[in-house]
Short mmCIF file of C-alpha atoms in Angstrom, two decimals:
data_model
loop_
_atom_site.label_atom_id
_atom_site.label_comp_id
_atom_site.label_asym_id
_atom_site.label_seq_id
_atom_site.Cartn_x
_atom_site.Cartn_y
_atom_site.Cartn_z
CA MET A 1 154.45 39.56 -39.28
CA PRO A 2 151.65 37.09 -38.44
CA ASN A 3 151.99 33.65 -39.99
CA SER A 4 149.21 32.41 -42.22
CA VAL A 5 147.45 29.28 -41.00
CA PRO A 6 145.82 27.01 -43.58
CA ASP A 7 142.14 26.40 -42.90
CA PRO A 8 140.87 23.79 -45.34
CA ALA A 9 137.21 22.92 -44.94
CA GLY A 10 136.67 20.11 -42.50
CA GLU A 11 140.26 20.04 -41.17
CA ALA A 12 140.31 18.87 -37.55
CA PHE A 13 141.11 21.54 -34.95
CA ALA A 14 141.37 24.30 -37.57
CA ARG A 15 139.46 26.79 -35.42
CA GLU A 16 141.47 25.91 -32.32
CA LEU A 17 144.70 26.41 -34.24
CA LYS A 18 143.63 29.80 -35.60
CA VAL A 19 142.63 31.06 -32.16
CA ALA A 20 145.83 29.78 -30.55
CA VAL A 21 148.06 31.36 -33.22
CA ALA A 22 146.22 34.68 -32.95
CA ALA A 23 146.49 34.64 -29.15
CA ALA A 24 150.21 33.79 -29.20
CA GLU A 25 150.97 36.46 -31.79
CA GLU A 26 148.99 39.15 -29.96
CA ALA A 27 150.85 38.34 -26.74
CA GLY A 28 154.11 38.26 -28.68
CA GLY A 29 153.47 41.70 -30.14
CA MET A 30 153.01 43.10 -26.65
CA LEU A 31 156.20 41.40 -25.43
CA ARG A 32 158.18 42.65 -28.42
CA GLY A 33 157.02 46.20 -27.75
CA ARG A 34 157.93 46.20 -24.06
CA PHE A 35 161.16 44.18 -23.97
CA PRO A 36 163.84 45.01 -22.89
CA ASP A 37 162.94 48.28 -21.23
CA VAL A 38 159.62 48.10 -19.39
CA PHE A 39 159.11 45.26 -16.96
CA GLN A 40 159.45 44.28 -13.31
CA VAL A 41 160.86 41.05 -11.91
CA ARG A 42 160.07 39.14 -8.73
CA THR A 43 161.08 35.69 -7.51
CA LYS A 44 158.66 32.79 -7.17
CA GLY A 45 159.10 29.47 -5.41
CA GLU A 46 162.21 28.37 -3.56
CA ASN A 47 164.46 27.48 -6.51
CA GLY A 48 165.26 30.96 -7.79
CA ASP A 49 162.67 31.01 -10.58
CA VAL A 50 161.25 34.40 -11.53
CA VAL A 51 158.06 35.94 -12.88
CA THR A 52 157.79 39.33 -14.55
CA ASP A 53 154.91 41.65 -15.21
CA LEU A 54 155.36 40.68 -18.86
CA ASP A 55 154.43 37.07 -17.97
CA LEU A 56 151.21 38.27 -16.40
CA ALA A 57 150.35 40.67 -19.21
CA ALA A 58 150.94 38.01 -21.87
CA GLU A 59 148.94 35.47 -19.88
CA LYS A 60 145.98 37.86 -19.66
CA ILE A 61 145.95 38.28 -23.44
CA VAL A 62 146.06 34.54 -24.12
CA LEU A 63 143.52 33.57 -21.47
CA THR A 64 141.08 36.23 -22.62
CA ARG A 65 141.10 34.86 -26.17
CA LEU A 66 140.90 31.20 -25.17
CA GLN A 67 138.12 31.68 -22.64
CA HIS A 68 136.13 33.80 -25.08
CA HIS A 69 136.27 31.25 -27.90
CA PHE A 70 136.25 28.07 -25.80
CA PRO A 71 134.43 28.88 -22.56
CA TYR A 72 133.81 25.23 -21.68
CA ASP A 73 137.42 24.07 -21.98
CA ARG A 74 139.80 23.82 -19.06
CA VAL A 75 142.95 25.97 -19.06
CA LEU A 76 146.19 25.20 -17.24
CA SER A 77 148.42 28.26 -17.32
CA GLU A 78 151.93 28.79 -15.97
CA GLU A 79 150.99 31.62 -13.62
CA ALA A 80 147.20 31.37 -13.15
CA GLY A 81 147.11 27.61 -12.56
CA LEU A 82 144.10 25.45 -13.45
CA LEU A 83 140.95 27.29 -14.53
CA GLY A 84 137.82 25.16 -14.85
CA ALA A 85 137.75 21.55 -13.70
CA ASP A 86 135.47 19.68 -16.10
CA GLY A 87 135.78 18.33 -19.62
CA SER A 88 138.38 16.32 -21.52
CA ARG A 89 139.95 19.29 -23.34
CA THR A 90 142.71 21.24 -21.61
CA TRP A 91 144.57 24.24 -22.96
CA LEU A 92 148.15 24.53 -21.74
CA VAL A 93 149.58 28.05 -21.66
CA ASP A 94 153.13 29.19 -21.07
CA PRO A 95 152.67 32.90 -21.77
CA LEU A 96 156.38 33.68 -21.53
CA ASP A 97 158.70 30.70 -21.70
CA GLY A 98 162.09 32.17 -20.85
CA SER A 99 161.31 34.54 -17.96
CA ASN A 100 164.79 34.02 -16.51
CA ASN A 101 166.28 35.07 -19.83
CA ILE A 102 164.20 38.24 -19.93
CA ALA A 103 165.23 39.04 -16.36
CA ILE A 104 168.88 39.26 -17.44
CA GLY A 105 168.16 40.99 -20.75
CA LEU A 106 168.61 37.93 -22.96
CA ALA A 107 166.25 37.97 -25.96
CA SER A 108 165.51 34.22 -25.95
CA PHE A 109 161.88 33.64 -25.09
CA VAL A 110 158.66 32.41 -26.67
CA VAL A 111 154.92 32.18 -26.12
CA GLY A 112 153.57 28.63 -26.02
CA ILE A 113 150.01 27.31 -26.30
CA GLY A 114 148.91 23.69 -26.52
CA LEU A 115 145.63 21.80 -26.51
CA CYS A 116 145.29 18.29 -25.12
CA VAL A 117 142.34 15.93 -25.37
CA GLY A 118 142.72 13.84 -22.29
CA ASP A 119 146.48 13.69 -21.89
CA THR A 120 147.21 13.66 -25.63
CA PRO A 121 148.42 16.82 -27.42
CA VAL A 122 146.44 17.73 -30.53
CA VAL A 123 147.47 21.37 -31.15
CA GLY A 124 150.79 23.06 -30.47
CA VAL A 125 151.82 26.67 -31.11
CA VAL A 126 155.16 28.32 -30.40
CA HIS A 127 155.62 32.02 -31.19
CA GLU A 128 158.94 33.88 -30.98
CA PRO A 129 158.27 37.57 -30.33
CA VAL A 130 161.76 38.79 -31.27
CA THR A 131 161.53 37.51 -34.85
CA GLY A 132 157.73 37.46 -35.13
CA HIS A 133 157.90 33.83 -36.29
CA THR A 134 155.32 31.22 -35.35
CA TRP A 135 155.60 27.44 -35.56
CA HIS A 136 152.52 25.29 -35.20
CA ALA A 137 151.32 21.71 -35.46
CA VAL A 138 148.11 19.69 -35.36
CA ALA A 139 148.21 15.98 -34.62
CA GLY A 140 148.41 14.02 -37.85
CA GLN A 141 148.67 17.14 -40.03
CA GLY A 142 152.35 18.04 -39.87
CA ALA A 143 154.27 20.97 -38.42
CA TYR A 144 154.63 24.33 -40.16
CA GLY A 145 156.45 27.64 -39.87
CA PRO A 146 156.97 30.79 -41.92
CA ARG A 147 158.80 28.86 -44.66
CA GLY A 148 156.38 25.97 -44.89
CA ARG A 149 156.46 22.44 -43.58
CA LEU A 150 159.03 21.53 -40.93
CA THR A 151 161.06 18.35 -41.36
CA GLY A 152 163.31 18.34 -38.30
CA PRO A 153 167.05 17.58 -38.23
CA GLY A 154 168.72 15.32 -40.78
CA GLY A 155 169.33 12.57 -38.24
CA GLY A 156 173.05 12.20 -38.78
CA VAL A 157 175.75 12.57 -36.14
CA PRO A 158 178.32 15.30 -36.86
CA GLU A 159 181.95 14.29 -36.41
CA SER A 160 182.22 16.57 -33.39
CA GLY A 161 179.07 15.07 -31.87
CA PRO A 162 175.43 16.21 -31.82
CA VAL A 163 174.15 19.55 -30.56
CA LEU A 164 171.43 18.98 -27.97
CA ALA A 165 169.00 21.11 -26.01
CA TRP A 166 168.48 20.19 -22.38
CA THR A 167 165.62 20.83 -19.96
CA GLN A 168 164.87 19.82 -16.40
CA GLY A 169 161.87 20.42 -14.16
CA HIS A 170 161.74 23.17 -11.57
CA ALA A 171 161.45 20.63 -8.75
CA VAL A 172 164.67 18.81 -9.64
CA ASP A 173 167.41 19.27 -7.05
CA ARG A 174 170.59 20.55 -8.65
CA ALA A 175 172.48 17.89 -6.69
CA ASP A 176 170.27 15.08 -8.03
CA THR A 177 172.76 12.28 -8.70
CA ARG A 178 171.09 11.03 -11.87
CA LEU A 179 170.82 14.56 -13.21
CA VAL A 180 174.47 15.35 -12.57
CA THR A 181 175.64 12.03 -14.02
CA LEU A 182 173.54 12.23 -17.17
CA ARG A 183 174.21 15.88 -17.89
CA GLY A 184 177.93 15.40 -17.33
CA ALA A 185 178.11 12.44 -19.69
CA LEU A 186 176.28 14.28 -22.44
CA GLU A 187 178.54 17.31 -22.01
CA ARG A 188 181.58 15.08 -22.54
CA ARG A 189 180.22 13.19 -25.56
CA CYS A 190 178.28 15.87 -27.45
CA ARG A 191 179.42 19.00 -29.22
CA ARG A 192 177.09 21.23 -27.19
CA VAL A 193 174.38 20.77 -24.58
CA LEU A 194 172.27 23.91 -24.54
CA GLN A 195 170.31 24.85 -21.43
CA LEU A 196 168.10 27.50 -22.97
CA TRP A 197 165.85 28.24 -19.96
CA ALA A 198 163.02 28.11 -22.48
CA PRO A 199 162.09 24.51 -23.39
CA LEU A 200 159.63 25.53 -26.09
CA LEU A 201 162.43 27.38 -27.86
CA GLY A 202 164.40 24.13 -27.83
CA TRP A 203 161.46 22.21 -29.29
CA SER A 204 161.06 24.75 -32.09
CA MET A 205 164.77 24.57 -32.89
CA LEU A 206 164.55 20.78 -33.06
CA ALA A 207 161.48 20.88 -35.32
CA ARG A 208 163.32 23.34 -37.61
CA GLY A 209 166.42 21.13 -37.66
CA THR A 210 168.85 23.68 -36.22
CA ILE A 211 169.84 21.27 -33.42
CA ASP A 212 170.22 17.49 -33.48
CA GLY A 213 168.27 16.43 -30.41
CA PHE A 214 166.63 17.27 -27.10
CA VAL A 215 166.97 15.57 -23.72
CA GLY A 216 164.58 16.22 -20.84
CA TYR A 217 164.88 15.15 -17.22
CA ARG A 218 161.62 15.29 -15.25
CA ALA A 219 160.39 18.07 -17.52
CA GLU A 220 157.63 20.55 -16.70
CA GLY A 221 154.18 19.47 -17.90
CA VAL A 222 152.71 22.79 -19.02
CA ASP A 223 154.97 23.30 -22.04
CA LEU A 224 155.93 19.71 -22.87
CA PRO A 225 152.89 18.62 -24.96
CA ALA A 226 152.88 21.59 -27.37
CA GLY A 227 156.61 21.43 -28.00
CA ALA A 228 156.77 17.66 -28.31
CA LEU A 229 153.86 17.67 -30.76
CA LEU A 230 155.65 20.26 -32.90
CA ALA A 231 158.76 18.11 -33.05
CA ALA A 232 156.90 14.83 -33.56
CA GLU A 233 154.90 16.27 -36.46
CA ALA A 234 158.23 17.36 -37.98
CA GLY A 235 159.37 13.74 -37.99
CA VAL A 236 161.31 13.64 -34.71
CA GLU A 237 161.09 10.44 -32.66
CA LEU A 238 160.25 10.68 -28.95
CA ARG A 239 161.64 8.05 -26.58
CA THR A 240 161.95 7.49 -22.86
CA LEU A 241 165.45 7.36 -21.43
CA THR A 242 165.32 3.58 -21.82
CA GLY A 243 164.26 3.76 -25.46
CA GLU A 244 160.54 3.02 -25.33
CA PRO A 245 158.03 5.28 -27.11
CA PHE A 246 157.47 8.47 -25.10
CA ARG A 247 153.99 9.96 -24.73
CA PRO A 248 154.23 13.66 -23.87
CA GLY A 249 151.38 14.28 -21.45
CA PHE A 250 151.04 16.93 -18.77
CA THR A 251 149.55 14.83 -15.93
CA GLY A 252 151.17 12.47 -13.48
CA PRO A 253 154.50 12.64 -11.63
CA ASP A 254 157.42 14.35 -13.30
CA GLU A 255 159.44 11.11 -13.18
CA GLY A 256 157.36 10.09 -16.20
CA ARG A 257 158.45 13.13 -18.21
CA SER A 258 162.08 12.25 -18.97
CA PHE A 259 162.80 11.84 -22.66
CA VAL A 260 165.16 11.78 -25.63
CA ALA A 261 163.98 13.39 -28.88
CA ALA A 262 165.99 13.04 -32.11
CA LYS A 263 166.08 11.18 -35.43
CA GLY A 264 168.06 8.39 -37.02
CA ALA A 265 171.68 7.94 -36.00
CA ALA A 266 171.50 10.93 -33.63
CA LEU A 267 168.71 9.25 -31.68
CA GLU A 268 170.70 6.01 -31.48
CA TYR A 269 173.80 7.92 -30.38
CA VAL A 270 172.05 9.74 -27.53
CA LEU A 271 170.13 6.67 -26.34
CA ARG A 272 173.37 4.69 -26.27
CA GLU A 273 175.05 7.36 -24.18
CA VAL A 274 172.09 7.44 -21.79
CA ALA A 275 172.05 3.65 -21.48
CA GLU A 276 175.77 3.51 -20.71
CA THR A 277 175.45 6.30 -18.16
CA LEU A 278 172.19 5.34 -16.45
CA PRO A 279 171.71 1.62 -17.14
CA ARG A 280 168.85 1.33 -14.67
CA THR A 281 166.99 4.57 -15.48
CA PRO A 282 163.23 4.03 -14.95
#
């Protein structure tokens, strides 16, 4: 069922949030109705990524709503690319985050919509079609889901080690030495390292507190701001691999989109492992 979105008078970005939630939930309803039986898959790019007709159908729903309500804003969408070239406001749309999962019949996928002013995220929405749940955040106003405000993980380190989500950009070579070294070290020192093939699902899990942290290596820009905002507004700290504050923008080279996201002792644990593994990580 659709999630209610508070709309107090004068609240910043209230209209943008309502439109984004409605668009994500409409697209999610379509996806829920058609998965797993009615879709076609084709490959895109040279790294084995895929796109389905569900991606395109969901994208059409979201773009139609955004362009109707905000005709002067730019939109950067996973499949359609950049639409409109002027203005400081950019909507980021991942209409089906988890296409590779859908292609093999795995019901782990979400719809993601974000709004950035300049390179700074101000609205983030993640909708999970399978459950009908939506998680959303506005900068400075907290993160919320079906059960109210999100507070992220507890920040402790389980005796068996933390459970982390992992993401890497499409352009990253699987033989990348830093990638292999870092991923291998985390696999050895953590309880689980989950490669979900749907980064926004990982961000929502972190914001809900069902995992302990998230590590990204040269992450994709289109879904990073919305997910990172959701986690940050739930109290999660965002750091670079060397421990400085991380700013989750969508522009610039992907080398600037490597991060560790966690809280408390879990954050310290992961940063220590990264430092010992990649002491000269930029």
